[in-house]
Short mmCIF file of C-alpha atoms in Angstrom, two decimals:
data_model
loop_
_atom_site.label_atom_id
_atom_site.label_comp_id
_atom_site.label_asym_id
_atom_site.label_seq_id
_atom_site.Cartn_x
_atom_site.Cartn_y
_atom_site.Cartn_z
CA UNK A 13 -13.06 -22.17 -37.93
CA UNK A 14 -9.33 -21.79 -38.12
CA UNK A 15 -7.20 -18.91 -36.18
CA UNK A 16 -4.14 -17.17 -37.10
CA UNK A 17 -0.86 -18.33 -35.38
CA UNK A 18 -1.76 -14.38 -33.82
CA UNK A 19 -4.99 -14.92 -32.75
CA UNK A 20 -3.50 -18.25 -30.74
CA UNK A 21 -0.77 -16.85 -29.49
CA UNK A 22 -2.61 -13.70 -27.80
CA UNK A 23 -5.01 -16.48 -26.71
CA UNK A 24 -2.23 -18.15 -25.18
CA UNK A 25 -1.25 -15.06 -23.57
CA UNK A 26 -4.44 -13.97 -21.87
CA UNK A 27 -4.86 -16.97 -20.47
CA UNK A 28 -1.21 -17.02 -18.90
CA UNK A 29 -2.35 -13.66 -17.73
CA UNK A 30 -5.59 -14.99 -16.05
CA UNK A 31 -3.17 -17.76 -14.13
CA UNK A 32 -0.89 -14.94 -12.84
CA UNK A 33 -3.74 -13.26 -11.75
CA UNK A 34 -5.29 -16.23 -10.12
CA UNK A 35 -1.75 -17.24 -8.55
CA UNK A 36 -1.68 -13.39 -7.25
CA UNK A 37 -4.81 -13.40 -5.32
CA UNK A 38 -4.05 -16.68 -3.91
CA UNK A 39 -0.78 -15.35 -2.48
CA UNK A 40 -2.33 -12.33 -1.31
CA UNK A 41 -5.49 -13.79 0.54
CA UNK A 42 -2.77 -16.49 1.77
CA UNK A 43 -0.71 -14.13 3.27
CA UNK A 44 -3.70 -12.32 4.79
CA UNK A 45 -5.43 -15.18 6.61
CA UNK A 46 -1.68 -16.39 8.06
CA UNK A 47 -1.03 -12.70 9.81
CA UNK A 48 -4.72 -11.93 10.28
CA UNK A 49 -4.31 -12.04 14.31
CA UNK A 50 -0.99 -10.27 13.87
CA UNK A 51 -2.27 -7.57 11.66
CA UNK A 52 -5.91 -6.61 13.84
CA UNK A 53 -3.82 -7.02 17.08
CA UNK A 54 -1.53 -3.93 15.38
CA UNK A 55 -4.37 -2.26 14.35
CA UNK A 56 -6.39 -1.74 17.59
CA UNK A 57 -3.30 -1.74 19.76
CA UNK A 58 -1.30 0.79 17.83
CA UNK A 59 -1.90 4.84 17.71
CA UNK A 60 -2.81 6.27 14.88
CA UNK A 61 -0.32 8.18 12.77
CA UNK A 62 1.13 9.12 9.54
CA UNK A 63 2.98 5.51 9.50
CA UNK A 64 -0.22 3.63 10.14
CA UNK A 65 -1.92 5.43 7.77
CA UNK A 66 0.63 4.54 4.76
CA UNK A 67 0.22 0.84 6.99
CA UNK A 68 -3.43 0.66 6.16
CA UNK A 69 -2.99 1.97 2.21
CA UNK A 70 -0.21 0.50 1.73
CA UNK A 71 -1.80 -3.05 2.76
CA UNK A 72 -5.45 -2.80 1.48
CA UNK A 73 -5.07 -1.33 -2.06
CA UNK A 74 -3.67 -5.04 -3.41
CA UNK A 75 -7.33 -6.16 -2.42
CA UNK A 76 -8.76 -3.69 -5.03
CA UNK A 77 -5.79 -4.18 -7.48
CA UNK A 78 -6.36 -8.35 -7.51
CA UNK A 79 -10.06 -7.71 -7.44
CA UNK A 80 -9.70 -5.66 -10.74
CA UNK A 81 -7.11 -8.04 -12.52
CA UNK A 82 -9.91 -10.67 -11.58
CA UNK A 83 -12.59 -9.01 -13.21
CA UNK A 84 -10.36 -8.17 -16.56
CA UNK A 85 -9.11 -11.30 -16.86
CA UNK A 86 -11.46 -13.95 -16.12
CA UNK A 87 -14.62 -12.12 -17.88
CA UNK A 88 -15.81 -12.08 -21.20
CA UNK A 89 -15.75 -8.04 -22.25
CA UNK A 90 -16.35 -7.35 -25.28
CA UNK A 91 -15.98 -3.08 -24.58
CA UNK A 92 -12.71 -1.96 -25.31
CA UNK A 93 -13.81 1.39 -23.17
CA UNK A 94 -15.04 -0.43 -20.16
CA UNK A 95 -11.48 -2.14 -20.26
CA UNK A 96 -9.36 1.02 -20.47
CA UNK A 97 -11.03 2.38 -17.69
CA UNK A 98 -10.19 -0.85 -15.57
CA UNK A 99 -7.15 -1.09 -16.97
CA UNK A 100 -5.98 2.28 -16.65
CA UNK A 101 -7.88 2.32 -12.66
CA UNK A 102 -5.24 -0.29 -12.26
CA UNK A 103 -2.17 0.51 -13.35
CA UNK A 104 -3.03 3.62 -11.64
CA UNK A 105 -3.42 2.15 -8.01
CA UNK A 106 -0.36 -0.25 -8.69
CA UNK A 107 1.55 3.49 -9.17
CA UNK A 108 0.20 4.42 -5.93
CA UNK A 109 0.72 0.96 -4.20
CA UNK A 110 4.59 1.07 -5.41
CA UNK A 111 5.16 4.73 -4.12
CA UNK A 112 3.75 3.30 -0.88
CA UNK A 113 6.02 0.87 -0.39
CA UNK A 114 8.97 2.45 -1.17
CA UNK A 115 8.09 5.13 1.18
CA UNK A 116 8.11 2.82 4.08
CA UNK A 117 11.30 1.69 3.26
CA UNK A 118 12.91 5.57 2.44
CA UNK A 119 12.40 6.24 5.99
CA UNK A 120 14.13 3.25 6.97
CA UNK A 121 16.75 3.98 5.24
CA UNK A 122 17.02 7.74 6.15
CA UNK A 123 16.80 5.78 10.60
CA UNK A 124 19.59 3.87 8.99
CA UNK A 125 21.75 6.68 8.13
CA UNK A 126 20.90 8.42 12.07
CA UNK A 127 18.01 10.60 10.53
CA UNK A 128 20.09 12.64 7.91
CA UNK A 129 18.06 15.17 6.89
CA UNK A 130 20.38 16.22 3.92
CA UNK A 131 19.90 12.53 2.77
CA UNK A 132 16.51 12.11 3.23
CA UNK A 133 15.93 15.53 0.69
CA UNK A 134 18.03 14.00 -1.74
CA UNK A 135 16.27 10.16 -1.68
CA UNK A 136 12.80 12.43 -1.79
CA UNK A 137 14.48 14.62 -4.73
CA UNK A 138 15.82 11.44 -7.25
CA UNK A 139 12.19 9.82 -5.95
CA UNK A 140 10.31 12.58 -7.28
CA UNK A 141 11.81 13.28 -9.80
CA UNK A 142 11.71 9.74 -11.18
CA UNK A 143 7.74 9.74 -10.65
CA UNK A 144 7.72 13.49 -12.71
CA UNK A 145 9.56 11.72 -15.73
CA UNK A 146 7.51 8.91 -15.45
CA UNK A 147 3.85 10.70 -15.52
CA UNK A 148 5.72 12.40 -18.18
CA UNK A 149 6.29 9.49 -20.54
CA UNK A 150 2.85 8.47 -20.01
CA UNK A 151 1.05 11.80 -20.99
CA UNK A 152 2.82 12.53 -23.94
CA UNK A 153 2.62 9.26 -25.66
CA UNK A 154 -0.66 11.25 -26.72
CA UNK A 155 -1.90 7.53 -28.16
CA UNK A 156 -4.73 5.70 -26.39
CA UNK A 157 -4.64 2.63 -24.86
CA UNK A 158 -6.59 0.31 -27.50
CA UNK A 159 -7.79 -2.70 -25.40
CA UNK A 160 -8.63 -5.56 -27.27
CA UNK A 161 -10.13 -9.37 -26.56
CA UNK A 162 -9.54 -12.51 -28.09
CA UNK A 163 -11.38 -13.66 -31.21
CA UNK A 164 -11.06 -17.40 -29.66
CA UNK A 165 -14.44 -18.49 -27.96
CA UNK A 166 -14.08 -19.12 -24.29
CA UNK A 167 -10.91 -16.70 -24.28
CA UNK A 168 -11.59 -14.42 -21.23
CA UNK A 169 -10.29 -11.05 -20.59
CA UNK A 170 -8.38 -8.24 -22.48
CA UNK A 171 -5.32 -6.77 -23.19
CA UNK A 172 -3.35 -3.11 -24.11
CA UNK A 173 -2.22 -3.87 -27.69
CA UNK A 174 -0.67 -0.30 -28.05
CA UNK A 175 2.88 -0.70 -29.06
CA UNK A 176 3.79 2.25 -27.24
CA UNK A 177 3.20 0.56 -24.08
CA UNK A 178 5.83 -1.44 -23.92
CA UNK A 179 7.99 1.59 -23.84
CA UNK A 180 6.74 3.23 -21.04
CA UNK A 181 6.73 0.15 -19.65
CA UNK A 182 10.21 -0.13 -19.91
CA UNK A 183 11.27 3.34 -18.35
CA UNK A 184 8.67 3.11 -15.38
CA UNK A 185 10.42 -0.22 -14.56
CA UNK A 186 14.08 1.01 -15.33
CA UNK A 187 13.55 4.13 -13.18
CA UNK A 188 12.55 2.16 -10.50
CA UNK A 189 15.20 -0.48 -10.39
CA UNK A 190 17.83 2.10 -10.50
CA UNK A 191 15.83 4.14 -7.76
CA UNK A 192 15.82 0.52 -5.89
CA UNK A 193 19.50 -0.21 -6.46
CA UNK A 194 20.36 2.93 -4.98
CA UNK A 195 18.87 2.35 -1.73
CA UNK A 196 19.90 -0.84 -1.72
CA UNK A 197 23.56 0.52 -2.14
CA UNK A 198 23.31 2.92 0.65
CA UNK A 199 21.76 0.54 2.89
CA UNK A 200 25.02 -1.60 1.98
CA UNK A 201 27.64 1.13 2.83
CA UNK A 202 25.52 1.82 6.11
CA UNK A 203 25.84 -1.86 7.02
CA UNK A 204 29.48 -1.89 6.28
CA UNK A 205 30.56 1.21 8.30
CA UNK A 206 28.26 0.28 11.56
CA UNK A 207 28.76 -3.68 11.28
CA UNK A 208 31.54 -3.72 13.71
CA UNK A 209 30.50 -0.75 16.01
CA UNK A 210 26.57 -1.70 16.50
CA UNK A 211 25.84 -5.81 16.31
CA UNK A 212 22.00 -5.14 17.89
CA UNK A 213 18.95 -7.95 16.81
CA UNK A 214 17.06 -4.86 15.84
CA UNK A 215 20.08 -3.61 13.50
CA UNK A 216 20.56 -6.73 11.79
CA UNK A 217 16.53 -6.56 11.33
CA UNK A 218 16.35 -3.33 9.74
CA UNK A 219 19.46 -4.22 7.41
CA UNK A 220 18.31 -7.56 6.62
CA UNK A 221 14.72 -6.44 5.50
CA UNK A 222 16.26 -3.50 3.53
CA UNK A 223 18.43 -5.68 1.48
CA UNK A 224 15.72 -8.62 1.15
CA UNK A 225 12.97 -5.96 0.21
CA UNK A 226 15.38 -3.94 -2.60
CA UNK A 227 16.97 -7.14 -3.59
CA UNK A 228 13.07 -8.29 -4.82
CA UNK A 229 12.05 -5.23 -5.82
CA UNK A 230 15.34 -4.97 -8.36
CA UNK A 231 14.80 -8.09 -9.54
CA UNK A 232 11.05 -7.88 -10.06
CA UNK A 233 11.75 -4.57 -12.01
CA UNK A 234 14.82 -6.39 -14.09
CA UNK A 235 11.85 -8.96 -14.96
CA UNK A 236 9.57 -6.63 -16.19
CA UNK A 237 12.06 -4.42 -18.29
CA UNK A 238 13.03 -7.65 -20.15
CA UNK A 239 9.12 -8.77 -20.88
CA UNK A 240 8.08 -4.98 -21.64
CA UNK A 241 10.79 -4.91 -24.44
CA UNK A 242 10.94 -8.65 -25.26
CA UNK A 243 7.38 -10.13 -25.71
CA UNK A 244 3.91 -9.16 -26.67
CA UNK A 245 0.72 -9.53 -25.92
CA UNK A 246 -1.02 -9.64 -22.57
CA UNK A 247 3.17 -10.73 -21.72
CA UNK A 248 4.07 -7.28 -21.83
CA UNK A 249 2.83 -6.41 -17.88
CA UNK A 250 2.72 -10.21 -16.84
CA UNK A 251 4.39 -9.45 -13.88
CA UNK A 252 3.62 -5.50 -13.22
CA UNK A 253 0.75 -6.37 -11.13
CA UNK A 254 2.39 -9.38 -9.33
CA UNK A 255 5.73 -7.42 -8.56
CA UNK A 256 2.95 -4.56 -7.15
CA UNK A 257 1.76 -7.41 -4.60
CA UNK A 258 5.23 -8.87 -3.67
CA UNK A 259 6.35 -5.33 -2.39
CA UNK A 260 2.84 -4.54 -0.54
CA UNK A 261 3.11 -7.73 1.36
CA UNK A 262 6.83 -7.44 1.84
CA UNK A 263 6.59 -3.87 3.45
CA UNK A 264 3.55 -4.41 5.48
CA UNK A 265 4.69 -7.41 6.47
CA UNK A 266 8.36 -6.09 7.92
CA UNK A 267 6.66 -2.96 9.05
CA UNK A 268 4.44 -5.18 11.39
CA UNK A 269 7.38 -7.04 12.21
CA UNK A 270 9.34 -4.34 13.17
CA UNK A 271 6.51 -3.01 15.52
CA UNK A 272 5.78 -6.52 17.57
CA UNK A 273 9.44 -5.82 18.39
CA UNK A 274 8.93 -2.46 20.51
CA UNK A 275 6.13 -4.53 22.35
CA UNK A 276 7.24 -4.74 25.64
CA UNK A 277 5.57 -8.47 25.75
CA UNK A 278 7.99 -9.57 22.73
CA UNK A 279 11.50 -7.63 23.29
CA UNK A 280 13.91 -8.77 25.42
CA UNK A 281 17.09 -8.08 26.70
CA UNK A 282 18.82 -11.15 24.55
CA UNK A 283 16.97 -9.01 21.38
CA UNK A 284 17.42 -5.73 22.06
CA UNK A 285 20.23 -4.75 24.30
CA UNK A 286 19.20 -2.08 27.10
CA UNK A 287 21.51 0.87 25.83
CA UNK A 288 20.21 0.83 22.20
CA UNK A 289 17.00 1.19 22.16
CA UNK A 290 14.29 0.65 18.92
CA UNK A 291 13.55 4.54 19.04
CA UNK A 292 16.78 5.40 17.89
CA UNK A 293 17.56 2.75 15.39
CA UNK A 294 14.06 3.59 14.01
CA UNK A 295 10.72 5.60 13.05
CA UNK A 296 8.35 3.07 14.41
CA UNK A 297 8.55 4.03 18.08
CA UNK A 298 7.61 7.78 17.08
CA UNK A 299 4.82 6.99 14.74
CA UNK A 300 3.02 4.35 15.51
#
């Protein structure tokens, strides 16, 4: 039986998909096994608070997001309905995984800027207003998402063939990347007005992981506008759920970084000097 040059190329697609996926979870249970004595020490050593709580979300909801792009892609489904549930559960977590992230990583940039409350209202303000125009866009599409699998035997897994998707798509992703450049633009300015006046380990820390973790998550988001408008298929979100990942790890990971230093068994005075301590330069000695 021959196959449209379509048919292959959405075959092609879904199974690039199921690699990504595959890739994903590797990196994920990787990453989880390496800081597993880390990570347990944190959580029966530390107090519980708001922090920790965003800690625990923030690091456990990638389990259920790689478990569902699994499922979707390496499973032959033949019910579009079962697969717009999934698919929809999904994107809807990776939503709530992103806002995580970023909110670890607001309130490191609001310790940057010595707790400034008038900042903070306006980072909350543009961030809120980003996710209200972005629920927006994706209510008033008003067209389902039509899942679809391939016609190829052996083909695994399905895909949102609604051509409206790649739109919202590409203003969830451009939203983001300008909310992400913006932070990483303040935590710029911050670095150049205090590099000469404060030279502390834990300063360089907190500006170093700022820049590292916006300079990803711009250039995960640049990624993803360019495949939302440029390519089709199961290529339109190739990387949606991988770039979802990257910043869980990459926040977790800093935020349990940044809390190893205020142990009194890792800190030193040649890290951090005596008369500028962590509390001040940051929200993890009040929280967790």
């Amino acid at each position: 039986m021959e196959y449209s040059s379509d048919n292959i190329a959405a075959a092609r697609s879904m199974q690039f998909a199921a690699y990504i996926s595959a890739s994903m979870a590797t990196i994920w249970i990787y990453h989880y096994a390496c800081s597993f004595h880390e990570e347990w020490t944190f959580l029966l050593r530390s107090q519980w608070s708001k922090v920790k709580s965003l800690y625990v979300i923030t690091r456990y909801l990638p389990f259920i997001i790689v478990t569902a792009n699994l499922y979707l892609d390496f499973t032959s489904n033949n019910n579009p309905s079962k697969c717009r549930v999934l698919g929809n559960m999904d994107s809807g977590l990776g939503v709530i995984s992103v806002i995580c992230s970023e909110c670890f990583f607001i309130l490191r940039t609001y310790a940057l800027w010595n707790k400034n409350r008038i900042l903070l209202i306006t980072i909350l303000s543009v961030f809120f207003t980003f996710l209200v125009v972005s629920f927006i866009i994706d209510f008033t599409a008003a067209i389902p998402a039509a899942y679809v699998t391939s016609t190829i035997p052996g083909i695994t897994g399905c895909y949102d063939s609604t051509t409206s998707t790649s739109f919202q798509l590409f203003i969830q992703f451009l939203l983001l990347s300008v909310f992400q450049l913006g932070l990483m633009i303040l935590t710029l300015i911050r670095a150049i007005q205090s590099w000469r006046i404060d030279s502390s380990h834990l300063y360089a820390v907190l500006i170093r992981h700022n820049i590292f973790y916006y300079a990803c998550g711009f250039s995960f988001s640049l990624v993803n506008i360019f495949t939302s408008l440029l390519l089709q298929d199961a290529y339109q979100n190739l990387f949606y759920e991988f770039q979802v990942t990257i910043l869980a790890i990459l926040a977790t990971h800093m935020h349990l970084y940044l809390w190893q230093m205020n142990q009194p068994t890792y800190r030193s005075d040649a890290l951090v000097p005596r008369h500028i301590p962590i509390s001040d330069m940051s929200f993890a000695h009040s929280t967790v």
